[in-house]
Short mmCIF file of C-alpha atoms in Angstrom, two decimals:
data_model
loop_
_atom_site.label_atom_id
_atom_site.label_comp_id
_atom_site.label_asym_id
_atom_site.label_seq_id
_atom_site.Cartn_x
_atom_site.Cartn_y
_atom_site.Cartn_z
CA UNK A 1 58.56 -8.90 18.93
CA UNK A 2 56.39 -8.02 21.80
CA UNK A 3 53.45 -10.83 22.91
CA UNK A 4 50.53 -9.99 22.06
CA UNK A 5 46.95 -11.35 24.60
CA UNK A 6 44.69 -11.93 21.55
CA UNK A 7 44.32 -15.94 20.99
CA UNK A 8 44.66 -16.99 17.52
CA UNK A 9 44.09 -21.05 16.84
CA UNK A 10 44.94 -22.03 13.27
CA UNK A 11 42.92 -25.43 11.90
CA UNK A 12 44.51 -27.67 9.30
CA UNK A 13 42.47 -30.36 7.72
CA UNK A 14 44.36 -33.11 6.90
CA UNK A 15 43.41 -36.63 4.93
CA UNK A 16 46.55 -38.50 3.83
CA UNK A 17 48.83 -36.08 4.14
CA UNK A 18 51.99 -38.06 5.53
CA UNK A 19 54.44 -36.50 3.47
CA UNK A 20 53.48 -32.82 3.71
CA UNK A 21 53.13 -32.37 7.22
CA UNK A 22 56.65 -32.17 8.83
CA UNK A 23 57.05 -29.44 6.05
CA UNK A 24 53.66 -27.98 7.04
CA UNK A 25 54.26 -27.59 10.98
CA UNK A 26 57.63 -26.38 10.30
CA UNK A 27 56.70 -23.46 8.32
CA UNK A 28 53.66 -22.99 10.45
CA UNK A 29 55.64 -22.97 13.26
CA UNK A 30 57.77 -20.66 12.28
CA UNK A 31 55.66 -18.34 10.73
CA UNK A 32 53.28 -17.82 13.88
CA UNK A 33 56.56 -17.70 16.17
CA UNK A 34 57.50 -14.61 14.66
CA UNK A 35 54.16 -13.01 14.97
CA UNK A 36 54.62 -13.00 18.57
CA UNK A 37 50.94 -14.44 19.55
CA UNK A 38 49.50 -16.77 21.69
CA UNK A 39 48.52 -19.40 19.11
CA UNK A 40 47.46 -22.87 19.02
CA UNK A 41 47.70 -25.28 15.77
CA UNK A 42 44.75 -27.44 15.62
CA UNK A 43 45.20 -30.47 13.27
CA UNK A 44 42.21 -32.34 12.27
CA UNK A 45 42.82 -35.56 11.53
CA UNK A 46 39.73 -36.75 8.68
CA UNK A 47 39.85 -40.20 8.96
CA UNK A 48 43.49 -40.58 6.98
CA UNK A 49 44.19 -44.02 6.50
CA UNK A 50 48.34 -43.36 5.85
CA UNK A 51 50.73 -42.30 8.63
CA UNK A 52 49.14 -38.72 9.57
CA UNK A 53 47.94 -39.86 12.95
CA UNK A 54 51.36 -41.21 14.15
CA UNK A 55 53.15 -38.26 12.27
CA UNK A 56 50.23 -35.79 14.46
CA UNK A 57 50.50 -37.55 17.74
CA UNK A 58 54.14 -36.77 17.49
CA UNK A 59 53.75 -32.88 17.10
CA UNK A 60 51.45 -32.71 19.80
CA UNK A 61 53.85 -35.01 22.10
CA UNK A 62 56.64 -33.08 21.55
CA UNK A 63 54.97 -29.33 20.84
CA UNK A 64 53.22 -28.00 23.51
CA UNK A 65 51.23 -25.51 20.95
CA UNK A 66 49.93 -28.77 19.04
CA UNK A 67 46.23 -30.10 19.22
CA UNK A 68 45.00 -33.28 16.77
CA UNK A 69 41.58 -33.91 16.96
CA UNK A 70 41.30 -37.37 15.46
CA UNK A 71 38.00 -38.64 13.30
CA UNK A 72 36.20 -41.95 13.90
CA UNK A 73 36.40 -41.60 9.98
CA UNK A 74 36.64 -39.63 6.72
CA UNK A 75 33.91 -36.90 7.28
CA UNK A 76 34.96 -34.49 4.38
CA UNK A 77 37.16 -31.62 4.56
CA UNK A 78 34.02 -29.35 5.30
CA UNK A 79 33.23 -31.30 8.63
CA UNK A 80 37.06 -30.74 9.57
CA UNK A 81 36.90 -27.44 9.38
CA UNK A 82 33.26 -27.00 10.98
CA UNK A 83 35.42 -29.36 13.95
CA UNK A 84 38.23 -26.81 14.19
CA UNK A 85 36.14 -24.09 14.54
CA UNK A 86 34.25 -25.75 17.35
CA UNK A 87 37.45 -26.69 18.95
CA UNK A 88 39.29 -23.71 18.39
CA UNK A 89 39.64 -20.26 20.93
CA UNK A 90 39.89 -16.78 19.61
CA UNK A 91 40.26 -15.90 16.34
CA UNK A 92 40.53 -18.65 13.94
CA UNK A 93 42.39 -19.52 10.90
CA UNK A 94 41.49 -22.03 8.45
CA UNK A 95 43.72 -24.06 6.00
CA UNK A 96 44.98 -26.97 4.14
CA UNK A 97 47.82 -28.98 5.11
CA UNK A 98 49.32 -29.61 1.73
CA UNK A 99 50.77 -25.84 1.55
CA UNK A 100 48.46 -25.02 -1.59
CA UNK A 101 47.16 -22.26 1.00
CA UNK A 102 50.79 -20.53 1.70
CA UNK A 103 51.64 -19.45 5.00
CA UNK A 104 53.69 -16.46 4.42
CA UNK A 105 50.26 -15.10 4.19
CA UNK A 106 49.12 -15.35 8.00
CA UNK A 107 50.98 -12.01 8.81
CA UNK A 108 48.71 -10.08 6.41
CA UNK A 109 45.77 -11.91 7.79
CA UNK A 110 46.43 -10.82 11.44
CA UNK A 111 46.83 -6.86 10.16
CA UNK A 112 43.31 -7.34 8.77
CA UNK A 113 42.36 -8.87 11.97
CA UNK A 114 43.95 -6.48 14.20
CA UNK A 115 42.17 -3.74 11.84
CA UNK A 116 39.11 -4.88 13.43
CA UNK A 117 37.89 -7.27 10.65
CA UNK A 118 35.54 -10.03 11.58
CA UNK A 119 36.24 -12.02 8.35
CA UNK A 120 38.90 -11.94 6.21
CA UNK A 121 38.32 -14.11 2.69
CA UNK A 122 41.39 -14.99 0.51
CA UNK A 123 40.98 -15.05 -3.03
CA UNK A 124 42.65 -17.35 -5.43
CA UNK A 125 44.65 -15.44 -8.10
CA UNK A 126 46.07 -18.67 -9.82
CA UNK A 127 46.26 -21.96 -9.49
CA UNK A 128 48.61 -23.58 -12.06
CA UNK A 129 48.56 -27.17 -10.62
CA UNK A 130 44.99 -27.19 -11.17
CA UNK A 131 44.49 -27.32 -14.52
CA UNK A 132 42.37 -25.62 -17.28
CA UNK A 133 39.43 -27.42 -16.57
CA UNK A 134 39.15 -27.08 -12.76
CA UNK A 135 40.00 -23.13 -13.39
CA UNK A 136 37.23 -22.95 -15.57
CA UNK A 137 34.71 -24.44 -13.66
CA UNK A 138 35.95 -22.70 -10.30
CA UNK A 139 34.89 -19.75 -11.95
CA UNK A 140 31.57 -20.64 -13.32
CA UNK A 141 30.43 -22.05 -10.13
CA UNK A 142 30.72 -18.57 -8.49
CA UNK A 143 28.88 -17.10 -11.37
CA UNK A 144 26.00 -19.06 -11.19
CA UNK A 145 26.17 -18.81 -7.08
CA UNK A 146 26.27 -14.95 -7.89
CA UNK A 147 23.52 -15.48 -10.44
CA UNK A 148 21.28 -17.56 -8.26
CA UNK A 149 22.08 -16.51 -4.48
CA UNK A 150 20.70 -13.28 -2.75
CA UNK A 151 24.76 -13.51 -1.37
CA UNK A 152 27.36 -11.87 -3.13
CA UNK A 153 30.38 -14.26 -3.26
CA UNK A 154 34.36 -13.29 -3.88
CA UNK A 155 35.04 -14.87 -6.82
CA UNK A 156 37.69 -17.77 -6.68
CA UNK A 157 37.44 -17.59 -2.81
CA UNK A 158 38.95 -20.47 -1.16
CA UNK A 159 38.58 -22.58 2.42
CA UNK A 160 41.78 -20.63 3.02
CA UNK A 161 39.98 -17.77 5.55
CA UNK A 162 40.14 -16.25 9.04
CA UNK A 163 37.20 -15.04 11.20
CA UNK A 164 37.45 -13.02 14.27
CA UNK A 165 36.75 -15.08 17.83
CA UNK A 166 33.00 -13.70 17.66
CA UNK A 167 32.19 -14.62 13.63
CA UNK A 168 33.38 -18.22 14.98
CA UNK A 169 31.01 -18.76 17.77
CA UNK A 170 28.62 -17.93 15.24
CA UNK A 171 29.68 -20.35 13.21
CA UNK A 172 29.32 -22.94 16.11
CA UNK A 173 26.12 -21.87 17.37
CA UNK A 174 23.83 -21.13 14.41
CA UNK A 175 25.50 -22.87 11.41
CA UNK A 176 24.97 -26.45 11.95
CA UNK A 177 23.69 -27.93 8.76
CA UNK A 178 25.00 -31.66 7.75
CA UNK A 179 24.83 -30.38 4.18
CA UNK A 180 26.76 -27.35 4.00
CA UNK A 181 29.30 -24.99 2.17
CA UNK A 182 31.42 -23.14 5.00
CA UNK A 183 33.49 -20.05 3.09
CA UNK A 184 29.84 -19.05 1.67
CA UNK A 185 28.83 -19.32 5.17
CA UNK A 186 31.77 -16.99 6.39
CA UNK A 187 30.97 -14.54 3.61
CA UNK A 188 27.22 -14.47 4.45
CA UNK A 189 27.94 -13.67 8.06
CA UNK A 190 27.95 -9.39 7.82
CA UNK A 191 30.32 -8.46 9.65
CA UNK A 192 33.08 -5.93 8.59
CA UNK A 193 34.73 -8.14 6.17
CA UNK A 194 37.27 -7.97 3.73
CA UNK A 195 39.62 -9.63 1.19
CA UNK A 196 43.58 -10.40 0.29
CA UNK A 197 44.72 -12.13 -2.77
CA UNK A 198 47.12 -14.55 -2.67
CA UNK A 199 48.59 -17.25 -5.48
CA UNK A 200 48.38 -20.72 -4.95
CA UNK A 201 51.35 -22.54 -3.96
CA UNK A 202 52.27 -26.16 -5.31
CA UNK A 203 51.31 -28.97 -3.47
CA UNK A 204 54.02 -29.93 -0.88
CA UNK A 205 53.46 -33.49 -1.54
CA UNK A 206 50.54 -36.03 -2.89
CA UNK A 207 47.30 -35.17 -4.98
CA UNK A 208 44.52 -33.80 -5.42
CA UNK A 209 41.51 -35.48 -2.93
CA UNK A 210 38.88 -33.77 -5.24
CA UNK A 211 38.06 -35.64 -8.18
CA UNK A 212 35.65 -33.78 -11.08
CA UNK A 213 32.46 -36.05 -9.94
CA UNK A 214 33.22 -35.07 -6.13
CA UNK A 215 33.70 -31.34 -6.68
CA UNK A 216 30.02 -31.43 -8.98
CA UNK A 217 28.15 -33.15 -6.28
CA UNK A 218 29.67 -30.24 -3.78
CA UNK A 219 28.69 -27.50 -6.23
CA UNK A 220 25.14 -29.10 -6.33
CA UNK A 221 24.26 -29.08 -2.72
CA UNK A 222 26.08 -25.93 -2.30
CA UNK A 223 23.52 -24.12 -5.21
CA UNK A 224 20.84 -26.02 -3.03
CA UNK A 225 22.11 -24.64 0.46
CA UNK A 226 22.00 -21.17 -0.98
CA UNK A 227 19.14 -20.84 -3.29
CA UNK A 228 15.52 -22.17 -4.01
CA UNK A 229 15.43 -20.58 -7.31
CA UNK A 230 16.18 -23.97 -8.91
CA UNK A 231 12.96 -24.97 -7.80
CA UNK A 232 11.24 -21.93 -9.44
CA UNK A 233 12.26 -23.20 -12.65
CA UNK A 234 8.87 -25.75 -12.78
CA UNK A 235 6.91 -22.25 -12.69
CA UNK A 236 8.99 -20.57 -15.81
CA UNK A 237 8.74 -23.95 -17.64
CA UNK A 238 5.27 -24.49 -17.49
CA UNK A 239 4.85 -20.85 -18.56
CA UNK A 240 7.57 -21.12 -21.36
CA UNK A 241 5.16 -24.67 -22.27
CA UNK A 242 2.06 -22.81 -22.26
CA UNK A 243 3.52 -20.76 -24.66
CA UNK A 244 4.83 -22.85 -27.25
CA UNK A 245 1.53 -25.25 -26.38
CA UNK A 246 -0.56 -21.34 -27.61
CA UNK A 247 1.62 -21.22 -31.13
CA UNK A 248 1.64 -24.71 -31.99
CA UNK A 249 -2.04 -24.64 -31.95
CA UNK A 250 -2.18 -21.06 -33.97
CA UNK A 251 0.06 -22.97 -36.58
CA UNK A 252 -1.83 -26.04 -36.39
CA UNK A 253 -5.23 -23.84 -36.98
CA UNK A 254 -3.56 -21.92 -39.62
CA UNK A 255 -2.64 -25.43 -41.41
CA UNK A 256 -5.51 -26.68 -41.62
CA UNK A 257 -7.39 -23.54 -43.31
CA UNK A 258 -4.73 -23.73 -45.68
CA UNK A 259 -4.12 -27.30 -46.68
CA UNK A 260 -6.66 -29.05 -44.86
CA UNK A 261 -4.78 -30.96 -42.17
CA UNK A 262 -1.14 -30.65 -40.73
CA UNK A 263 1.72 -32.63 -41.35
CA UNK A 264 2.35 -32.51 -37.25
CA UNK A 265 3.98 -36.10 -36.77
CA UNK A 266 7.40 -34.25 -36.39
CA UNK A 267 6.35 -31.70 -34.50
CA UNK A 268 4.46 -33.87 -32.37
CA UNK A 269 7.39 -35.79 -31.45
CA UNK A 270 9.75 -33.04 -30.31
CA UNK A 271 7.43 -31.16 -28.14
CA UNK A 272 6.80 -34.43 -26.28
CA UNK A 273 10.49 -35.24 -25.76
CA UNK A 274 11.27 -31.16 -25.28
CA UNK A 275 8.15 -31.58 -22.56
CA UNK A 276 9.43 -34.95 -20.67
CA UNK A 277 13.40 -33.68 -21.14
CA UNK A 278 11.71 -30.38 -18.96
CA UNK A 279 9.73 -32.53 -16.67
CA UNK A 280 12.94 -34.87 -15.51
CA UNK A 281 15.01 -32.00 -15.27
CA UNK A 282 12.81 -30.55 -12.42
CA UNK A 283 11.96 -33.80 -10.92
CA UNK A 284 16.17 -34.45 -10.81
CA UNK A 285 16.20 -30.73 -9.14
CA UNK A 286 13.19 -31.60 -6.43
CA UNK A 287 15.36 -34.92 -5.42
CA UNK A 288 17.81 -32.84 -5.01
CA UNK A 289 16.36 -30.08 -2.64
CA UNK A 290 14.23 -33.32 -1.13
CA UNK A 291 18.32 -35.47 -0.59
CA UNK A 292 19.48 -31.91 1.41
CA UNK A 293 16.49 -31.96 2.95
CA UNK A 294 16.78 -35.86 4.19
CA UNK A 295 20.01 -35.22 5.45
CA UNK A 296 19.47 -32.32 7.96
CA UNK A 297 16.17 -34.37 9.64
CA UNK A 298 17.96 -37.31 10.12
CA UNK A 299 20.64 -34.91 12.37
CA UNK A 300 22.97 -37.51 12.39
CA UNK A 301 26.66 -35.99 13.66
CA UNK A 302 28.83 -33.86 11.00
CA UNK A 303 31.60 -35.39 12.89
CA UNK A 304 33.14 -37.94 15.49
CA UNK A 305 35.55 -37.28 17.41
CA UNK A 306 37.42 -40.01 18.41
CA UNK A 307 40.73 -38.69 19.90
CA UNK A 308 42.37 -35.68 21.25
CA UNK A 309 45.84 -35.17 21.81
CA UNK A 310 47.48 -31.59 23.34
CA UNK A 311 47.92 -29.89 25.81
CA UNK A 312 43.98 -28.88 26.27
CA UNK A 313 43.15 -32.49 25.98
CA UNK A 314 45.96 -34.16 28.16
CA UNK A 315 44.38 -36.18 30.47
CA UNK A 316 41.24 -37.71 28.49
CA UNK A 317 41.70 -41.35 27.32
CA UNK A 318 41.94 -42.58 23.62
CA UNK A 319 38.72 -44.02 23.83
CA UNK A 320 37.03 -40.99 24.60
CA UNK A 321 34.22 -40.65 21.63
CA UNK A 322 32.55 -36.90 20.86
CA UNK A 323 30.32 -36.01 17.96
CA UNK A 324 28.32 -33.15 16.95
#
């Protein structure tokens, strides 16, 4: 197959993933060989605390097409990707390392690219090592991000996604935030845009990193990134209280014409706890928006950068410390 000039850099994310990735560069490898690019693959190393690094530092000693960026660390697999990007040149194509996000699927990406789209989202058909639950609540949370959000979102879109060389320097000049939710970022860019469908594989090795609580606190500041209707809801309460405040007293008035005074201890009761349930609930939601809000003044980095290894990033000492 001829070379083609076009620079393509795929980014893995890794965070313990010792026993996938010899299977994961080989297949990689392999598949971007035969697509006859220029292409780089750009590990990032999140802070793993198993034998990724060594098994990294390897590839990129004995592949000349291998960069590791290595974290001071764990950052979260959204700051790994945000590094990638930074770190990447041309067109860029983001991934997992445990081969849940299948590879055979990069050809079909670079037609879309080569099409002239800017951003190409892939869409989860299936997941069977999931499970029911985590099915069921991937799909909710893009109904209520549909429901809530001025942006449309593919449903079941994954971090599995590839954006043109100028969607990413988009991405690394304009979308800095320390809270963030980066394939609703990629979707909310506008440019021509489109999406493939692919099923997800079986995990090459190890488990899951996302546990229930962690995938609920990202779906929380996610809503928050993307919406300030939450916040509305104090505004529809107080008129839904007003309300029921208006026909309590009509049925208290009515009452007491009839039988001289009502039997309201019951009544009493619930409003108050219906009223104070109502008044936590947006309280909880203004910590919320207040906690995302904390975060991006601080500005503290989304990432360290400890290490580099490659052939970009030869010469530069271990010690060498970035963050952004």
């Amino acid at each position: 197959m001829v070379e083609r000039t076009e620079m393509l850099t795929v980014v893995v994310s890794v965070y313990n993933e010792e026993a996938a990735l010899p299977l994961c560069h080989e297949r990689l490898t392999e598949v971007l060989r035969e697509s006859g690019r220029d292409y780089t693959l750009l590990f990032v190393n999140d802070g793993s605390r198993d034998r990724s690094a060594e098994i990294l530092d390897r590839f990129a000693a004995e592949d000349t097409r291998v960069r590791v960026l290595h974290f001071s660390r764990n950052f979260g697999h959204e700051a790994a990707m945000i590094a990638g990007i930074d770190y990447a040149e041309g067109a860029v194509i983001c991934m997992d390392a445990d081969l849940q996000h299948p590879p055979q699927c990069i050809p079909a990406i670079l037609a879309k690219l080569d099409e002239g789209f800017d951003v190409i989202s892939m869409v989860r058909t299936a997941n069977r090592s999931a499970g029911i639950i985590k099915n069921l609540t991937s799909s909710a949370f893009y109904g209520v991000m549909n429901a809530l959000s001025g942006t449309r979102f593919e449903k079941n879109a994954s971090d599995f996604f590839a954006v043109s060389a100028r969607a990413a320097e988009v991405l690394r000049r304009d979308y800095r935030e320390r809270v963030r939710f980066l394939r609703g970022y990629v979707q909310s860019l506008g440019f021509r845009s489109t999406a493939l469908q692919y099923e997800a594989a079986e995990r090459a090795a190890g488990q899951s990193k996302y546990s229930l609580a962690k995938l609920f606190r990202f779906s929380m500041n996610t809503i928050m990134s993307f919406s300030d209707l939450p916040l509305r809801l104090g505004i529809y309460a107080g008129i839904a209280s007003g309300l029921l405040g208006l026909i309590l007293l009509i049925y208290s008035i009515v009452m007491k014409v009839r039988i001289g005074a009502p039997a309201g201890y019951t009544t009493i009761i619930v409003v108050i706890c219906f009223m104070f349930a109502v008044l936590f609930l947006i309280l909880g939601i203004m910590g919320q928006y207040i906690g995302v809000l904390f975060e991006e003044i601080k500005g503290r980095p989304i990432y360290i950068v400890a290490a580099e290894r490659g052939r970009k990033r030869e010469a530069e000492s271990e010690q060498t410390i970035k963050s952004q």
